Tab-separated table of C-alpha atoms in Angstrom:
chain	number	residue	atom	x	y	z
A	78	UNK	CA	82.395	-22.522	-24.406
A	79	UNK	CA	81.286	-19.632	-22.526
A	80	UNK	CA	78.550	-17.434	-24.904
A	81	UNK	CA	78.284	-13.507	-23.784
A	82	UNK	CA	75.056	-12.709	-21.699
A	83	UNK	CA	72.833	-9.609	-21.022
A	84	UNK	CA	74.264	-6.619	-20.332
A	85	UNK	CA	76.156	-6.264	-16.903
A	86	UNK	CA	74.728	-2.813	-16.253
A	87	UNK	CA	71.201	-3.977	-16.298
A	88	UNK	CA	68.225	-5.982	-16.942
A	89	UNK	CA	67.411	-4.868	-20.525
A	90	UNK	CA	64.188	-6.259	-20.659
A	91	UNK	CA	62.585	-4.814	-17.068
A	92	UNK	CA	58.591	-3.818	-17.636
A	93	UNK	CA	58.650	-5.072	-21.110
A	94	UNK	CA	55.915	-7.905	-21.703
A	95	UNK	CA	57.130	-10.638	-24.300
A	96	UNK	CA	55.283	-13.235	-25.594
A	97	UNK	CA	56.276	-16.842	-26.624
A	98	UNK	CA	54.077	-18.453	-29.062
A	99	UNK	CA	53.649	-21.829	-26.716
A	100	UNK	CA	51.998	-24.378	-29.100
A	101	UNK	CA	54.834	-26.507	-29.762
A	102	UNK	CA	58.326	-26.422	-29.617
A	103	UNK	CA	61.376	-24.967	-27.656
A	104	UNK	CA	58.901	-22.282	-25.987
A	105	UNK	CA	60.237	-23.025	-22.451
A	106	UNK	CA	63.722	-22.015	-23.543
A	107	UNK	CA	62.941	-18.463	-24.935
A	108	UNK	CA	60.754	-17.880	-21.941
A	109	UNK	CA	63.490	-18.595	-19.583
A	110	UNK	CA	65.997	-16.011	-21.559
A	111	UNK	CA	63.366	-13.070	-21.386
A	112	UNK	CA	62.829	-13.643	-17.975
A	113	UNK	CA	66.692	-13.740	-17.209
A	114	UNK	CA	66.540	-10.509	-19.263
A	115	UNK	CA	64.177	-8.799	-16.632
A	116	UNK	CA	61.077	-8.998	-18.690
A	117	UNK	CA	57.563	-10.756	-18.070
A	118	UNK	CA	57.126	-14.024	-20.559
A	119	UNK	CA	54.186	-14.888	-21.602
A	120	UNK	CA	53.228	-18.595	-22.951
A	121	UNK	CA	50.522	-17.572	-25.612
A	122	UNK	CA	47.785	-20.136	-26.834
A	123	UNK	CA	44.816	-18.177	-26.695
A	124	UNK	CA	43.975	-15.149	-29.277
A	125	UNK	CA	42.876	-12.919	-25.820
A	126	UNK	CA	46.427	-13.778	-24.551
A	127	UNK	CA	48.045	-11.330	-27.355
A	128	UNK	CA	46.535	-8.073	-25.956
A	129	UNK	CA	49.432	-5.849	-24.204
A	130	UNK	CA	52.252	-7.606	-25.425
A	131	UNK	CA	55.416	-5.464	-26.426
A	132	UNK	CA	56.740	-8.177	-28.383
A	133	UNK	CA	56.504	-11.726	-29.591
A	134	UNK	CA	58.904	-15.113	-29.985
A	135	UNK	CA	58.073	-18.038	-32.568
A	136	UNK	CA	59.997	-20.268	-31.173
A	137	UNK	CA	62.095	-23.294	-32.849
A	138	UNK	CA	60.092	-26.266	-33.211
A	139	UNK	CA	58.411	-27.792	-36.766
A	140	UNK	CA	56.824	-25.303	-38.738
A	141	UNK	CA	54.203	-27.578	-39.994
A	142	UNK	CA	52.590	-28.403	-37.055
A	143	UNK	CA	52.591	-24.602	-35.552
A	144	UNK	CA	51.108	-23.744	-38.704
A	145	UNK	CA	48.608	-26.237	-38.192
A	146	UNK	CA	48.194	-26.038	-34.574
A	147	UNK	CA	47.495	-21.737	-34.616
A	148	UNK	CA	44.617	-22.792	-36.926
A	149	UNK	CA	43.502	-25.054	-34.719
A	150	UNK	CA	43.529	-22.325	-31.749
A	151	UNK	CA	42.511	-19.521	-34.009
A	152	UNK	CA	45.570	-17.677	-33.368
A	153	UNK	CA	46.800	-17.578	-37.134
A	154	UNK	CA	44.693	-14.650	-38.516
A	155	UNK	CA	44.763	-12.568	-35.132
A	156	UNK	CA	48.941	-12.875	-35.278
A	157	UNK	CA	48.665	-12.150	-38.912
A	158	UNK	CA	46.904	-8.817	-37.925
A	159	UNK	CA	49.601	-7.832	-35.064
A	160	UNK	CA	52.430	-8.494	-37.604
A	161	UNK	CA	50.481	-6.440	-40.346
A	162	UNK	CA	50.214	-3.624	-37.662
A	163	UNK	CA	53.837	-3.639	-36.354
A	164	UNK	CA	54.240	-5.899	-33.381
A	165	UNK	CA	57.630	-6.986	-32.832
A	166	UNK	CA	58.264	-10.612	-33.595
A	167	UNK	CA	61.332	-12.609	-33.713
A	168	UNK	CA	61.347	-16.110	-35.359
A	169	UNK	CA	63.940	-18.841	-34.592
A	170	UNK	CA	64.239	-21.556	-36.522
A	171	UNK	CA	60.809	-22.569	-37.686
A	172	UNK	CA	60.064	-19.144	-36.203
A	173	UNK	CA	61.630	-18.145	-39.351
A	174	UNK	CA	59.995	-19.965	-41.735
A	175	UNK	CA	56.647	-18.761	-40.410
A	176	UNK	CA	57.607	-15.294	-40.640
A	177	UNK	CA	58.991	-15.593	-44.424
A	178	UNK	CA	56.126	-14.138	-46.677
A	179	UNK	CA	57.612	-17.290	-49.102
A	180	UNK	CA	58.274	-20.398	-48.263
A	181	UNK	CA	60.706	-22.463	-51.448
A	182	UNK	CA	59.627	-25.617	-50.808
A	183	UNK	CA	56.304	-26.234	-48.719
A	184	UNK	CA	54.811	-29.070	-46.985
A	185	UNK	CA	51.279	-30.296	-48.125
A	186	UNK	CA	48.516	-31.695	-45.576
A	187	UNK	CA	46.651	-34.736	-47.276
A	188	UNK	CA	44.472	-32.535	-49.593
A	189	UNK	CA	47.780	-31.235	-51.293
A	190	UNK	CA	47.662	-27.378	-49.823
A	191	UNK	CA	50.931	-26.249	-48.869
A	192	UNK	CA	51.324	-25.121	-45.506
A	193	UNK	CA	50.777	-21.257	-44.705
A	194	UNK	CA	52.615	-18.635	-42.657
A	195	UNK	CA	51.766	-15.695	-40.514
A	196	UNK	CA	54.344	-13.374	-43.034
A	197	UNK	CA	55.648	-10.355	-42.564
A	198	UNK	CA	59.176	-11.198	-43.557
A	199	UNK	CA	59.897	-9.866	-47.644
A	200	UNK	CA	61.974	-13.754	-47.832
A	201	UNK	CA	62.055	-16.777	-49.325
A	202	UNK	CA	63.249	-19.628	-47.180
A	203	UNK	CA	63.708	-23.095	-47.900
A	204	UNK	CA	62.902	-25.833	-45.256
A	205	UNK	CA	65.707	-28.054	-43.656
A	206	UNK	CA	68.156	-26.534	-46.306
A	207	UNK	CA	71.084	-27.622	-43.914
A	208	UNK	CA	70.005	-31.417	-43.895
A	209	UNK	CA	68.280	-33.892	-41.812
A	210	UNK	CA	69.195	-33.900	-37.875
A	211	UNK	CA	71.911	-36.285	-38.430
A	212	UNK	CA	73.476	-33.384	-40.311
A	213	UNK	CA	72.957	-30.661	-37.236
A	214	UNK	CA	76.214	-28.532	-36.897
A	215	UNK	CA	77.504	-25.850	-34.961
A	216	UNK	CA	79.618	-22.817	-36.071
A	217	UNK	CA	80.699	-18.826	-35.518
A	218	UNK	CA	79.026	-16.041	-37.145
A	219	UNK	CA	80.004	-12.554	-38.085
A	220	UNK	CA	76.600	-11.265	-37.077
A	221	UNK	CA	75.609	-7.604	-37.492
A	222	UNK	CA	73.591	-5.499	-34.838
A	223	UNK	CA	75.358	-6.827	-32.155
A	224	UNK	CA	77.983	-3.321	-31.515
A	225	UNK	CA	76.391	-2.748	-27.899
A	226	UNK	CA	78.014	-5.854	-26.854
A	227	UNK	CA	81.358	-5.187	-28.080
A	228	UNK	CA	84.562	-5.350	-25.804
A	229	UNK	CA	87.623	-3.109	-26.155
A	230	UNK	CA	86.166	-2.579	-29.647
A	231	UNK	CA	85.297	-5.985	-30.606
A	232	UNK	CA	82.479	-7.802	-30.908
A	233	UNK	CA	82.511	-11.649	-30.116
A	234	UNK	CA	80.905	-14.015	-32.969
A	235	UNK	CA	77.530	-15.450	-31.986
A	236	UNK	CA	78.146	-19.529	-31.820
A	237	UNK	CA	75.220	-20.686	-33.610
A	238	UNK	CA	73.763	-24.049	-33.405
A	239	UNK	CA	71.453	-25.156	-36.856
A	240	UNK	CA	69.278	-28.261	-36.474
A	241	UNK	CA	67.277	-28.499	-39.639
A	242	UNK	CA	67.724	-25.298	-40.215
A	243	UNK	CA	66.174	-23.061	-43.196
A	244	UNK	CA	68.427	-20.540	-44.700
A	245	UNK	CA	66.871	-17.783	-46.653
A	246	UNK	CA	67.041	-17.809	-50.907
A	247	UNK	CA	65.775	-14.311	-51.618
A	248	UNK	CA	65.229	-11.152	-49.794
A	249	UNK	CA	63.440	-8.306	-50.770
A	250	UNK	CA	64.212	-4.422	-50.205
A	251	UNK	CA	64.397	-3.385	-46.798
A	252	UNK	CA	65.396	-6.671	-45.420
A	253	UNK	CA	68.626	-6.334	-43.836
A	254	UNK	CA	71.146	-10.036	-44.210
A	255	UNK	CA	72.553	-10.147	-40.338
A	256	UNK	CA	74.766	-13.025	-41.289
A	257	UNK	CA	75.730	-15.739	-43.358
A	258	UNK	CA	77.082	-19.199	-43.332
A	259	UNK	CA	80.262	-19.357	-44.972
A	260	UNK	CA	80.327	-22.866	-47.040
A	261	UNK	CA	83.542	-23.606	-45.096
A	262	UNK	CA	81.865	-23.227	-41.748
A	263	UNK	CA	79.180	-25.402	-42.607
A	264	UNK	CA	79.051	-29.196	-41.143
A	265	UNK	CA	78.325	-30.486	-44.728
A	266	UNK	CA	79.954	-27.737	-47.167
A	267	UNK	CA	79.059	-29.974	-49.954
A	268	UNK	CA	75.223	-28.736	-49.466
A	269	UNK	CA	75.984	-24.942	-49.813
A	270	UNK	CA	77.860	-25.296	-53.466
A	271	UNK	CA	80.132	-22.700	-53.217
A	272	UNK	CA	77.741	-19.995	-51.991
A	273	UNK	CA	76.885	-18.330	-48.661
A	274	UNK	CA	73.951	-18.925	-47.073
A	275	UNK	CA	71.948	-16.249	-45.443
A	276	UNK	CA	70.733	-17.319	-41.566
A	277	UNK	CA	69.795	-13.923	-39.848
A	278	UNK	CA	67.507	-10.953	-41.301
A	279	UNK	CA	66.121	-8.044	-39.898
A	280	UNK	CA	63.179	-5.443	-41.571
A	281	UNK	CA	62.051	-3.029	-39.308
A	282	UNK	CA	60.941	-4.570	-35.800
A	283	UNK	CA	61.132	-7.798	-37.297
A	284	UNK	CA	64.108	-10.208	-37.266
A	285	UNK	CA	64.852	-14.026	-37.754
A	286	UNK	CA	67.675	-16.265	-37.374
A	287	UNK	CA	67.909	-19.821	-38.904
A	288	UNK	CA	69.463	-20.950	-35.598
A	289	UNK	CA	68.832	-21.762	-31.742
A	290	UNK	CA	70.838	-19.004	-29.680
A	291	UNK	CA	68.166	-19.661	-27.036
A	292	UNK	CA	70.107	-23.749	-26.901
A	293	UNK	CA	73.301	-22.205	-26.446
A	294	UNK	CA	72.474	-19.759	-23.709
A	295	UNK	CA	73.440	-17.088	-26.296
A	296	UNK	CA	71.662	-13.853	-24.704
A	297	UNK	CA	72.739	-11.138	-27.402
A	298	UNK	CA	70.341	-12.111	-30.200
A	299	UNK	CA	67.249	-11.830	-27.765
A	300	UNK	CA	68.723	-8.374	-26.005
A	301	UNK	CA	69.145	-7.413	-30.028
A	302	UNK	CA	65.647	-7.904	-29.816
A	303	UNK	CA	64.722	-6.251	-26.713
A	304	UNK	CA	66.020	-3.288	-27.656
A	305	UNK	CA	64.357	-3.729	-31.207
A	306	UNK	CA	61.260	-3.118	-29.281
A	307	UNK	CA	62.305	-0.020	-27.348
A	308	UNK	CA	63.822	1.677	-30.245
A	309	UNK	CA	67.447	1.198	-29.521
A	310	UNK	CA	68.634	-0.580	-32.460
């Protein structure tokens, strides 16, 4: 199916420099959509390499071993620090989990401590909530923020791809829910019992989405983004 792209009119993200948190995972892919967006990407693996960034990208990926890995590279407390101060970050995927101040159900390394996150996010996620990757699914959202894109009024639904994807179980004030996954829409229904499950958030220059828009070639969430960090949405 064809997904909307940038903006026609121009290359949102020209003179903007965005990082992408390159330790593991689908880095390559968000790299290549802020480039097609006009800005410079950055693969970041070194605490020096966050100076002068406009914004940041946890990319998809398992959350366990970024987690582990930005220890490893010292980059967890220095990220920590730019999230505390206001740099914008958007999390996809396990990019979500590591931005949840909560996590419902952590991993444990050997010596039984569950596995940390860089915060920021007021929400509780739980890991893998959708199921396993056998249970992967695609579907439409409703997703909110997206009115710049509209056509003759409407705005198209974002086709969202979830492979072990978190949802989020609790959100605290000033957290905005973007969208939901209706239990209908959902490849296993039988998982959701009944309920909606929340899959995109937003607080302040801060957003996350349980899904992969950067798989589909979905450009909206990252312009959504973009324009987080120049003050246009």
């Amino acid at each position: 199916m064809t997904t909307p792209s940038f903006s026609p009119d121009s290359r949102v993200g020209t003179g903007l420099r965005i990082g992408v948190l390159a330790l593991q995972g689908d880095f390559r892919e968000h790299l290549h959509a802020m480039e097609t967006a006009g800005a410079t990407g950055v693969g970041i693996r070194r605490p020096a390499e966050l100076d002068g960034l406009d914004g940041l990208i946890i990319p998809g990926g398992e959350s366990t071993t970024i987690d582990k890995l930005s220890r490893i590279f010292g980059l967890r407390d220095p990220l920590r620090e730019r999230i505390q101060a206001g740099l914008p970050v958007y999390g996809s995927c396990a990019g979500m989990i590591l931005l949840a101040d909560q996590i419902a159900d952590p991993a444990t390394d050997l010596a039984g401590n569950p596995q940390q996150t860089f915060g920021g996010l007021d929400i509780t996620v739980r890991r893998n909530a959708f199921g396993r990757q056998r249970e992967s699914f695609e579907t439409d959202l409703d997703f909110r923020g997206l009115e710049f894109s509209a056509v003759a009024g409407a705005v198209a639904p974002v086709h969202a791809v979830f492979i072990r994807g978190p949802w989020v179980e609790r959100v605290g004030d000033g957290v905005e829910v973007l969208a939901q996954v209706q239990p209908s829409k959902a490849g296993h229904p039988e998982s959701l019992d009944g309920t909606a499950r929340i899959v995109a958030v937003r607080s302040g220059k801060l957003l996350a989405t349980s899904f992969h828009p950067e798989v589909t070639g979905e450009k909206r969430v990252h312009e959504l983004f973009i324009r987080m960090i120049r003050g246009e949405a």
